[in-house]
């Protein structure tokens, strides 16, 4: 497996014809796309676009009646365990226990994935060191700032070595250096470990030149492809223009 290959094994997430409504309110309308290993795919959309709803369907918090979701080739309904074993998630709202230490939070997650204590502690050390958080492992999560909490959540999401990492607006509310640290870390992981990332955001400055881009607006996909290809087909000179074009009038409605 590697960058540029187009084999089935490169496909970490495949979605077809996915629709979802909250009662009468349509949140996702015939959504379909593919996320590949070794790529950071940015899911760009304004508030209310349907990003978190999509994540709730991929993680099976909600059940989709219409459409199909496959993780590494496994259907998330019919082969849930095998499918979800490939998935790591950082939700929009922090889900750490503030009264437990960093290590305790991570050990709990490792146990849920069936990891023994020794293997878990090795993985915890590895991921925390990579994020420059190992020295803070004994502190209660409550004592950490927002950026450091996010780093712990990313470490936690990676403990079981998933193929696909979902990040739901992981940098919102953080200061610039904290945001940049997370953007850099995730892009490095994608390159070094052939990880597939789906990163939901409404912040266009988080998009790197070689990222893939999916623009979601009012539950519909408006653009999908490598950033350079999307710029070419939409005749835009940067991601900000693409965002404007599809989410603030001027584009197809
Ligand atoms: P995003 O994450 O892109 O901001 P969401 O997926 O949270 O978007 O929301 C998509 C749409 O669905 C919005 O119009 C939102 O108001 C609506 N919505 C989200 N959650 C609920 C819910 N629990 N009940 C009803 N409507 C919801
Ligand atoms: Mg959201």
PDB file of C-alpha atoms and ligand atoms in Angstrom:
ATOM      1  CA  UNK A   1       0.000   0.000   0.000  1.00  0.00           C
ATOM      2  CA  UNK A   2       1.180   3.471  -0.657  1.00  0.00           C
ATOM      3  CA  UNK A   3       0.304   6.837  -1.967  1.00  0.00           C
ATOM      4  CA  UNK A   4      -0.911   6.995  -5.507  1.00  0.00           C
ATOM      5  CA  UNK A   5      -2.048   3.346  -5.677  1.00  0.00           C
ATOM      6  CA  UNK A   6      -5.705   2.856  -6.521  1.00  0.00           C
ATOM      7  CA  UNK A   7      -6.245  -0.655  -5.174  1.00  0.00           C
ATOM      8  CA  UNK A   8      -9.184  -1.655  -2.991  1.00  0.00           C
ATOM      9  CA  UNK A   9      -6.892  -1.956   0.043  1.00  0.00           C
ATOM     10  CA  UNK A  10      -6.281   1.795  -0.083  1.00  0.00           C
ATOM     11  CA  UNK A  11      -9.922   2.504   0.613  1.00  0.00           C
ATOM     12  CA  UNK A  12     -10.471   3.065   4.331  1.00  0.00           C
ATOM     13  CA  UNK A  13     -13.982   4.484   4.134  1.00  0.00           C
ATOM     14  CA  UNK A  14     -16.540   4.117   1.399  1.00  0.00           C
ATOM     15  CA  UNK A  15     -19.996   5.710   1.595  1.00  0.00           C
ATOM     16  CA  UNK A  16     -22.838   5.375  -0.898  1.00  0.00           C
ATOM     17  CA  UNK A  17     -26.249   7.039  -1.116  1.00  0.00           C
ATOM     18  CA  UNK A  18     -26.354   8.002   2.538  1.00  0.00           C
ATOM     19  CA  UNK A  19     -29.368  10.011   3.650  1.00  0.00           C
ATOM     20  CA  UNK A  20     -30.537  10.889   7.145  1.00  0.00           C
ATOM     21  CA  UNK A  21     -33.267  13.056   8.662  1.00  0.00           C
ATOM     22  CA  UNK A  22     -34.139  14.260  12.157  1.00  0.00           C
ATOM     23  CA  UNK A  23     -37.900  13.847  11.912  1.00  0.00           C
ATOM     24  CA  UNK A  24     -38.907  15.976   8.954  1.00  0.00           C
ATOM     25  CA  UNK A  25     -35.557  17.800   8.882  1.00  0.00           C
ATOM     26  CA  UNK A  26     -33.223  16.390   6.261  1.00  0.00           C
ATOM     27  CA  UNK A  27     -29.610  16.459   7.487  1.00  0.00           C
ATOM     28  CA  UNK A  28     -27.870  14.349   4.812  1.00  0.00           C
ATOM     29  CA  UNK A  29     -29.052  13.910   1.241  1.00  0.00           C
ATOM     30  CA  UNK A  30     -27.615  11.135  -0.957  1.00  0.00           C
ATOM     31  CA  UNK A  31     -24.069  11.517   0.318  1.00  0.00           C
ATOM     32  CA  UNK A  32     -21.332   9.364  -1.191  1.00  0.00           C
ATOM     33  CA  UNK A  33     -17.528   9.540  -1.179  1.00  0.00           C
ATOM     34  CA  UNK A  34     -14.329   7.575  -0.546  1.00  0.00           C
ATOM     35  CA  UNK A  35     -11.469   8.198   1.908  1.00  0.00           C
ATOM     36  CA  UNK A  36      -8.103   6.611   1.140  1.00  0.00           C
ATOM     37  CA  UNK A  37      -5.108   5.547   3.219  1.00  0.00           C
ATOM     38  CA  UNK A  38      -2.220   7.992   3.214  1.00  0.00           C
ATOM     39  CA  UNK A  39      -4.563  10.909   2.623  1.00  0.00           C
ATOM     40  CA  UNK A  40      -5.984  13.629   4.811  1.00  0.00           C
ATOM     41  CA  UNK A  41      -9.500  14.316   3.563  1.00  0.00           C
ATOM     42  CA  UNK A  42     -10.984  17.583   4.750  1.00  0.00           C
ATOM     43  CA  UNK A  43     -14.770  17.594   5.211  1.00  0.00           C
ATOM     44  CA  UNK A  44     -15.447  21.297   4.811  1.00  0.00           C
ATOM     45  CA  UNK A  45     -18.824  22.775   5.633  1.00  0.00           C
ATOM     46  CA  UNK A  46     -20.389  25.599   7.634  1.00  0.00           C
ATOM     47  CA  UNK A  47     -22.250  25.018  10.885  1.00  0.00           C
ATOM     48  CA  UNK A  48     -25.297  22.881  10.250  1.00  0.00           C
ATOM     49  CA  UNK A  49     -23.910  21.322   7.045  1.00  0.00           C
ATOM     50  CA  UNK A  50     -24.289  17.798   8.433  1.00  0.00           C
ATOM     51  CA  UNK A  51     -20.682  16.980   9.375  1.00  0.00           C
ATOM     52  CA  UNK A  52     -21.380  15.694  12.889  1.00  0.00           C
ATOM     53  CA  UNK A  53     -24.456  13.810  11.694  1.00  0.00           C
ATOM     54  CA  UNK A  54     -22.253  12.037   9.161  1.00  0.00           C
ATOM     55  CA  UNK A  55     -19.775  11.123  11.919  1.00  0.00           C
ATOM     56  CA  UNK A  56     -22.622   9.825  14.095  1.00  0.00           C
ATOM     57  CA  UNK A  57     -23.629   7.495  11.278  1.00  0.00           C
ATOM     58  CA  UNK A  58     -20.080   6.279  10.600  1.00  0.00           C
ATOM     59  CA  UNK A  59     -19.557   5.547  14.316  1.00  0.00           C
ATOM     60  CA  UNK A  60     -23.007   3.946  14.573  1.00  0.00           C
ATOM     61  CA  UNK A  61     -24.328   6.331  17.212  1.00  0.00           C
ATOM     62  CA  UNK A  62     -27.193   6.680  14.758  1.00  0.00           C
ATOM     63  CA  UNK A  63     -28.464   3.991  12.475  1.00  0.00           C
ATOM     64  CA  UNK A  64     -28.753   4.888   8.808  1.00  0.00           C
ATOM     65  CA  UNK A  65     -31.763   3.340   7.132  1.00  0.00           C
ATOM     66  CA  UNK A  66     -30.735   4.519   3.684  1.00  0.00           C
ATOM     67  CA  UNK A  67     -27.330   4.033   2.158  1.00  0.00           C
ATOM     68  CA  UNK A  68     -24.199   2.067   2.789  1.00  0.00           C
ATOM     69  CA  UNK A  69     -21.050   2.636   4.859  1.00  0.00           C
ATOM     70  CA  UNK A  70     -17.969   0.410   4.581  1.00  0.00           C
ATOM     71  CA  UNK A  71     -14.858   0.622   6.736  1.00  0.00           C
ATOM     72  CA  UNK A  72     -11.848  -1.147   5.193  1.00  0.00           C
ATOM     73  CA  UNK A  73     -14.263  -3.200   3.130  1.00  0.00           C
ATOM     74  CA  UNK A  74     -16.496  -4.223   6.066  1.00  0.00           C
ATOM     75  CA  UNK A  75     -20.135  -3.137   6.105  1.00  0.00           C
ATOM     76  CA  UNK A  76     -20.715  -1.299   9.389  1.00  0.00           C
ATOM     77  CA  UNK A  77     -24.114  -2.913   9.911  1.00  0.00           C
ATOM     78  CA  UNK A  78     -23.488  -6.479   8.891  1.00  0.00           C
ATOM     79  CA  UNK A  79     -19.858  -6.720  10.081  1.00  0.00           C
ATOM     80  CA  UNK A  80     -19.881  -4.100  12.843  1.00  0.00           C
ATOM     81  CA  UNK A  81     -17.074  -5.428  15.012  1.00  0.00           C
ATOM     82  CA  UNK A  82     -14.627  -5.935  12.167  1.00  0.00           C
ATOM     83  CA  UNK A  83     -15.556  -2.588  10.659  1.00  0.00           C
ATOM     84  CA  UNK A  84     -15.362  -0.521  13.844  1.00  0.00           C
ATOM     85  CA  UNK A  85     -12.041  -2.096  14.921  1.00  0.00           C
ATOM     86  CA  UNK A  86     -10.508  -0.019  12.108  1.00  0.00           C
ATOM     87  CA  UNK A  87     -11.892   3.242  13.397  1.00  0.00           C
ATOM     88  CA  UNK A  88     -10.517   5.899  15.766  1.00  0.00           C
ATOM     89  CA  UNK A  89     -12.640   8.926  16.648  1.00  0.00           C
ATOM     90  CA  UNK A  90     -12.253  12.350  18.198  1.00  0.00           C
ATOM     91  CA  UNK A  91     -15.765  13.729  18.675  1.00  0.00           C
ATOM     92  CA  UNK A  92     -16.681  17.407  18.500  1.00  0.00           C
ATOM     93  CA  UNK A  93     -17.264  17.564  22.263  1.00  0.00           C
ATOM     94  CA  UNK A  94     -14.457  16.398  24.565  1.00  0.00           C
ATOM     95  CA  UNK A  95     -15.196  12.958  25.962  1.00  0.00           C
ATOM     96  CA  UNK A  96     -12.371  12.590  28.498  1.00  0.00           C
ATOM     97  CA  UNK A  97     -13.125  12.068  32.193  1.00  0.00           C
ATOM     98  CA  UNK A  98     -11.777  15.249  33.823  1.00  0.00           C
ATOM     99  CA  UNK A  99     -11.265  13.611  37.219  1.00  0.00           C
ATOM    100  CA  UNK A 100      -9.084  10.811  35.890  1.00  0.00           C
ATOM    101  CA  UNK A 101      -5.434  11.239  34.959  1.00  0.00           C
ATOM    102  CA  UNK A 102      -4.286  11.202  31.346  1.00  0.00           C
ATOM    103  CA  UNK A 103      -2.998   7.643  31.753  1.00  0.00           C
ATOM    104  CA  UNK A 104      -6.198   6.449  33.439  1.00  0.00           C
ATOM    105  CA  UNK A 105      -8.317   7.814  30.612  1.00  0.00           C
ATOM    106  CA  UNK A 106      -6.145   6.067  28.051  1.00  0.00           C
ATOM    107  CA  UNK A 107      -5.973   2.749  29.950  1.00  0.00           C
ATOM    108  CA  UNK A 108      -9.748   2.651  30.082  1.00  0.00           C
ATOM    109  CA  UNK A 109      -9.989   3.035  26.333  1.00  0.00           C
ATOM    110  CA  UNK A 110      -7.270   0.408  25.759  1.00  0.00           C
ATOM    111  CA  UNK A 111      -9.172  -2.034  27.973  1.00  0.00           C
ATOM    112  CA  UNK A 112     -12.323  -1.472  25.929  1.00  0.00           C
ATOM    113  CA  UNK A 113     -10.329  -2.549  22.887  1.00  0.00           C
ATOM    114  CA  UNK A 114      -9.172  -5.693  24.667  1.00  0.00           C
ATOM    115  CA  UNK A 115      -5.543  -4.655  25.156  1.00  0.00           C
ATOM    116  CA  UNK A 116      -3.594  -6.110  28.108  1.00  0.00           C
ATOM    117  CA  UNK A 117      -2.018  -3.716  30.620  1.00  0.00           C
ATOM    118  CA  UNK A 118       1.556  -4.034  29.355  1.00  0.00           C
ATOM    119  CA  UNK A 119       0.691  -3.632  25.691  1.00  0.00           C
ATOM    120  CA  UNK A 120      -1.595  -0.746  26.599  1.00  0.00           C
ATOM    121  CA  UNK A 121       1.082   1.066  28.591  1.00  0.00           C
ATOM    122  CA  UNK A 122       3.570   0.664  25.729  1.00  0.00           C
ATOM    123  CA  UNK A 123       1.111   2.109  23.231  1.00  0.00           C
ATOM    124  CA  UNK A 124       0.143   4.932  25.626  1.00  0.00           C
ATOM    125  CA  UNK A 125       3.780   5.879  26.009  1.00  0.00           C
ATOM    126  CA  UNK A 126       4.367   5.770  22.259  1.00  0.00           C
ATOM    127  CA  UNK A 127       1.423   8.002  21.363  1.00  0.00           C
ATOM    128  CA  UNK A 128       1.905  10.459  24.246  1.00  0.00           C
ATOM    129  CA  UNK A 129       5.595  10.871  23.439  1.00  0.00           C
ATOM    130  CA  UNK A 130       4.784  11.565  19.814  1.00  0.00           C
ATOM    131  CA  UNK A 131       2.453  14.340  20.972  1.00  0.00           C
ATOM    132  CA  UNK A 132       4.882  15.682  23.551  1.00  0.00           C
ATOM    133  CA  UNK A 133       2.449  14.805  26.351  1.00  0.00           C
ATOM    134  CA  UNK A 134       4.207  11.939  28.130  1.00  0.00           C
ATOM    135  CA  UNK A 135       5.456  14.178  30.949  1.00  0.00           C
ATOM    136  CA  UNK A 136       1.857  15.152  31.686  1.00  0.00           C
ATOM    137  CA  UNK A 137       0.567  11.585  31.961  1.00  0.00           C
ATOM    138  CA  UNK A 138      -0.034  11.667  35.731  1.00  0.00           C
ATOM    139  CA  UNK A 139      -2.043  14.891  35.720  1.00  0.00           C
ATOM    140  CA  UNK A 140      -5.789  15.025  35.941  1.00  0.00           C
ATOM    141  CA  UNK A 141      -7.343  15.945  32.611  1.00  0.00           C
ATOM    142  CA  UNK A 142      -9.110  18.825  34.368  1.00  0.00           C
ATOM    143  CA  UNK A 143      -5.718  20.554  34.757  1.00  0.00           C
ATOM    144  CA  UNK A 144      -4.889  20.518  31.037  1.00  0.00           C
ATOM    145  CA  UNK A 145      -5.623  23.343  28.618  1.00  0.00           C
ATOM    146  CA  UNK A 146      -7.873  22.810  25.593  1.00  0.00           C
ATOM    147  CA  UNK A 147      -5.047  22.039  23.177  1.00  0.00           C
ATOM    148  CA  UNK A 148      -3.511  19.460  25.490  1.00  0.00           C
ATOM    149  CA  UNK A 149      -6.887  17.795  26.054  1.00  0.00           C
ATOM    150  CA  UNK A 150      -7.266  17.470  22.294  1.00  0.00           C
ATOM    151  CA  UNK A 151      -3.822  15.887  22.030  1.00  0.00           C
ATOM    152  CA  UNK A 152      -4.811  13.316  24.660  1.00  0.00           C
ATOM    153  CA  UNK A 153      -7.956  12.553  22.680  1.00  0.00           C
ATOM    154  CA  UNK A 154      -5.943  12.048  19.505  1.00  0.00           C
ATOM    155  CA  UNK A 155      -3.533   9.740  21.352  1.00  0.00           C
ATOM    156  CA  UNK A 156      -6.511   7.793  22.709  1.00  0.00           C
ATOM    157  CA  UNK A 157      -8.107   7.465  19.277  1.00  0.00           C
ATOM    158  CA  UNK A 158      -4.877   5.945  17.905  1.00  0.00           C
ATOM    159  CA  UNK A 159      -4.093   3.433  20.698  1.00  0.00           C
ATOM    160  CA  UNK A 160      -5.613   0.448  18.902  1.00  0.00           C
ATOM    161  CA  UNK A 161      -3.904   1.411  15.615  1.00  0.00           C
ATOM    162  CA  UNK A 162      -6.989   2.204  13.531  1.00  0.00           C
ATOM    163  CA  UNK A 163      -6.744   2.561   9.751  1.00  0.00           C
ATOM    164  CA  UNK A 164      -9.127   5.531   9.734  1.00  0.00           C
ATOM    165  CA  UNK A 165      -9.129   8.495  12.106  1.00  0.00           C
ATOM    166  CA  UNK A 166     -12.204  10.735  12.288  1.00  0.00           C
ATOM    167  CA  UNK A 167     -11.707  14.223  13.716  1.00  0.00           C
ATOM    168  CA  UNK A 168     -14.742  16.445  14.261  1.00  0.00           C
ATOM    169  CA  UNK A 169     -13.612  20.088  14.389  1.00  0.00           C
ATOM    170  CA  UNK A 170     -10.652  19.195  16.638  1.00  0.00           C
ATOM    171  CA  UNK A 171      -9.144  22.681  16.741  1.00  0.00           C
ATOM    172  CA  UNK A 172     -12.186  24.867  17.393  1.00  0.00           C
ATOM    173  CA  UNK A 173     -11.628  27.186  20.335  1.00  0.00           C
ATOM    174  CA  UNK A 174      -7.857  26.634  20.449  1.00  0.00           C
ATOM    175  CA  UNK A 175      -5.167  29.295  20.093  1.00  0.00           C
ATOM    176  CA  UNK A 176      -3.080  29.423  16.932  1.00  0.00           C
ATOM    177  CA  UNK A 177       0.013  27.502  18.158  1.00  0.00           C
ATOM    178  CA  UNK A 178      -2.181  24.710  19.579  1.00  0.00           C
ATOM    179  CA  UNK A 179      -4.139  24.511  16.329  1.00  0.00           C
ATOM    180  CA  UNK A 180      -0.973  24.372  14.257  1.00  0.00           C
ATOM    181  CA  UNK A 181       0.519  21.638  16.458  1.00  0.00           C
ATOM    182  CA  UNK A 182      -2.533  19.445  15.876  1.00  0.00           C
ATOM    183  CA  UNK A 183      -2.689  20.143  12.131  1.00  0.00           C
ATOM    184  CA  UNK A 184       1.023  19.297  11.812  1.00  0.00           C
ATOM    185  CA  UNK A 185       0.797  16.171  13.957  1.00  0.00           C
ATOM    186  CA  UNK A 186      -2.116  14.706  12.028  1.00  0.00           C
ATOM    187  CA  UNK A 187      -0.544  15.430   8.635  1.00  0.00           C
ATOM    188  CA  UNK A 188       2.706  13.799   9.783  1.00  0.00           C
ATOM    189  CA  UNK A 189       0.783  10.696  10.911  1.00  0.00           C
ATOM    190  CA  UNK A 190      -0.935  10.426   7.547  1.00  0.00           C
ATOM    191  CA  UNK A 191       2.408  10.422   5.759  1.00  0.00           C
ATOM    192  CA  UNK A 192       4.397   8.262   8.193  1.00  0.00           C
ATOM    193  CA  UNK A 193       1.776   5.626   8.944  1.00  0.00           C
ATOM    194  CA  UNK A 194      -0.343   5.540   5.814  1.00  0.00           C
ATOM    195  CA  UNK A 195      -3.284   6.534   7.985  1.00  0.00           C
ATOM    196  CA  UNK A 196      -6.567   7.687   6.455  1.00  0.00           C
ATOM    197  CA  UNK A 197      -7.998  10.823   8.056  1.00  0.00           C
ATOM    198  CA  UNK A 198     -11.405  12.437   7.692  1.00  0.00           C
ATOM    199  CA  UNK A 199     -11.191  15.889   9.270  1.00  0.00           C
ATOM    200  CA  UNK A 200     -14.388  17.915   9.659  1.00  0.00           C
ATOM    201  CA  UNK A 201     -13.927  21.655   9.828  1.00  0.00           C
ATOM    202  CA  UNK A 202     -15.295  25.021   8.784  1.00  0.00           C
ATOM    203  CA  UNK A 203     -11.811  26.587   8.940  1.00  0.00           C
ATOM    204  CA  UNK A 204     -10.243  26.788   5.498  1.00  0.00           C
ATOM    205  CA  UNK A 205      -6.746  27.544   6.781  1.00  0.00           C
ATOM    206  CA  UNK A 206      -6.474  23.934   8.006  1.00  0.00           C
ATOM    207  CA  UNK A 207      -6.334  22.579   4.469  1.00  0.00           C
ATOM    208  CA  UNK A 208      -2.903  21.595   3.163  1.00  0.00           C
ATOM    209  CA  UNK A 209      -1.966  21.589  -0.530  1.00  0.00           C
ATOM    210  CA  UNK A 210      -1.987  17.811  -0.928  1.00  0.00           C
ATOM    211  CA  UNK A 211      -5.184  17.180   1.055  1.00  0.00           C
ATOM    212  CA  UNK A 212      -8.385  15.887  -0.459  1.00  0.00           C
ATOM    213  CA  UNK A 213     -11.413  18.083  -0.061  1.00  0.00           C
ATOM    214  CA  UNK A 214     -15.113  17.331   0.312  1.00  0.00           C
ATOM    215  CA  UNK A 215     -17.411  20.348   0.506  1.00  0.00           C
ATOM    216  CA  UNK A 216     -20.669  19.631   2.348  1.00  0.00           C
ATOM    217  CA  UNK A 217     -23.508  22.146   2.416  1.00  0.00           C
ATOM    218  CA  UNK A 218     -27.078  21.591   3.622  1.00  0.00           C
ATOM    219  CA  UNK A 219     -26.487  17.845   3.657  1.00  0.00           C
ATOM    220  CA  UNK A 220     -25.256  17.648   0.065  1.00  0.00           C
ATOM    221  CA  UNK A 221     -21.774  17.175  -1.359  1.00  0.00           C
ATOM    222  CA  UNK A 222     -20.863  20.131  -3.551  1.00  0.00           C
ATOM    223  CA  UNK A 223     -17.268  19.246  -4.443  1.00  0.00           C
ATOM    224  CA  UNK A 224     -15.027  16.211  -3.945  1.00  0.00           C
ATOM    225  CA  UNK A 225     -11.435  15.511  -4.993  1.00  0.00           C
ATOM    226  CA  UNK A 226      -7.786  16.370  -4.440  1.00  0.00           C
ATOM    227  CA  UNK A 227      -7.563  20.074  -3.574  1.00  0.00           C
ATOM    228  CA  UNK A 228      -5.708  20.872  -6.814  1.00  0.00           C
ATOM    229  CA  UNK A 229      -8.365  19.096  -8.913  1.00  0.00           C
ATOM    230  CA  UNK A 230     -11.224  20.813  -7.076  1.00  0.00           C
ATOM    231  CA  UNK A 231      -9.569  24.201  -7.648  1.00  0.00           C
ATOM    232  CA  UNK A 232      -9.247  23.431 -11.328  1.00  0.00           C
ATOM    233  CA  UNK A 233     -12.802  22.181 -11.896  1.00  0.00           C
ATOM    234  CA  UNK A 234     -14.360  25.006  -9.851  1.00  0.00           C
ATOM    235  CA  UNK A 235     -12.054  27.634 -11.360  1.00  0.00           C
ATOM    236  CA  UNK A 236     -11.108  28.867  -7.908  1.00  0.00           C
ATOM    237  CA  UNK A 237      -7.646  29.930  -6.806  1.00  0.00           C
ATOM    238  CA  UNK A 238      -7.878  28.727  -3.200  1.00  0.00           C
ATOM    239  CA  UNK A 239     -10.004  26.705  -0.777  1.00  0.00           C
ATOM    240  CA  UNK A 240     -11.583  29.866   0.623  1.00  0.00           C
ATOM    241  CA  UNK A 241     -13.082  30.683  -2.762  1.00  0.00           C
ATOM    242  CA  UNK A 242     -14.408  27.140  -3.108  1.00  0.00           C
ATOM    243  CA  UNK A 243     -16.052  27.451   0.299  1.00  0.00           C
ATOM    244  CA  UNK A 244     -17.594  30.819  -0.635  1.00  0.00           C
ATOM    245  CA  UNK A 245     -18.793  29.590  -3.970  1.00  0.00           C
ATOM    246  CA  UNK A 246     -20.735  26.634  -2.593  1.00  0.00           C
ATOM    247  CA  UNK A 247     -21.891  27.834   0.799  1.00  0.00           C
ATOM    248  CA  UNK A 248     -22.712  31.513   0.331  1.00  0.00           C
ATOM    249  CA  UNK A 249     -24.583  31.676  -2.939  1.00  0.00           C
ATOM    250  CA  UNK A 250     -23.052  31.851  -6.367  1.00  0.00           C
ATOM    251  CA  UNK A 251     -22.801  28.064  -6.662  1.00  0.00           C
ATOM    252  CA  UNK A 252     -25.439  25.425  -7.308  1.00  0.00           C
ATOM    253  CA  UNK A 253     -28.078  25.438  -4.584  1.00  0.00           C
TER     254      UNK A 253
HETATM  255  P1  LIG B   1     -22.448  20.301  11.525  1.00  0.00           P
HETATM  256  O1  LIG B   1     -21.752  19.295  12.380  1.00  0.00           O
HETATM  257  O2  LIG B   1     -21.933  20.371  10.122  1.00  0.00           O
HETATM  258  O3  LIG B   1     -22.475  21.652  12.166  1.00  0.00           O
HETATM  259  P2  LIG B   1     -24.827  18.810  12.223  1.00  0.00           P
HETATM  260  O4  LIG B   1     -24.644  17.453  11.681  1.00  0.00           O
HETATM  261  O5  LIG B   1     -24.604  19.019  13.673  1.00  0.00           O
HETATM  262  O6  LIG B   1     -23.980  19.841  11.361  1.00  0.00           O
HETATM  263  O7  LIG B   1     -26.303  19.300  11.900  1.00  0.00           O
HETATM  264  C1  LIG B   1     -26.896  19.147  10.610  1.00  0.00           C
HETATM  265  C2  LIG B   1     -28.341  19.628  10.666  1.00  0.00           C
HETATM  266  O8  LIG B   1     -29.106  18.754  11.478  1.00  0.00           O
HETATM  267  C3  LIG B   1     -28.496  21.017  11.267  1.00  0.00           C
HETATM  268  O9  LIG B   1     -29.542  21.675  10.585  1.00  0.00           O
HETATM  269  C4  LIG B   1     -28.891  20.755  12.697  1.00  0.00           C
HETATM  270  O10 LIG B   1     -29.669  21.787  13.212  1.00  0.00           O
HETATM  271  C5  LIG B   1     -29.672  19.467  12.571  1.00  0.00           C
HETATM  272  N1  LIG B   1     -29.537  18.629  13.785  1.00  0.00           N
HETATM  273  C6  LIG B   1     -28.381  18.158  14.303  1.00  0.00           C
HETATM  274  N2  LIG B   1     -28.616  17.389  15.388  1.00  0.00           N
HETATM  275  C7  LIG B   1     -29.963  17.373  15.539  1.00  0.00           C
HETATM  276  C8  LIG B   1     -30.834  16.733  16.466  1.00  0.00           C
HETATM  277  N3  LIG B   1     -30.355  15.960  17.458  1.00  0.00           N
HETATM  278  N4  LIG B   1     -32.165  16.941  16.317  1.00  0.00           N
HETATM  279  C9  LIG B   1     -32.644  17.689  15.314  1.00  0.00           C
HETATM  280  N5  LIG B   1     -31.891  18.310  14.391  1.00  0.00           N
HETATM  281  C10 LIG B   1     -30.550  18.148  14.502  1.00  0.00           C
HETATM  282 MG1  LIG B   2     -20.637  19.522  14.071  1.00  0.00          MG
END
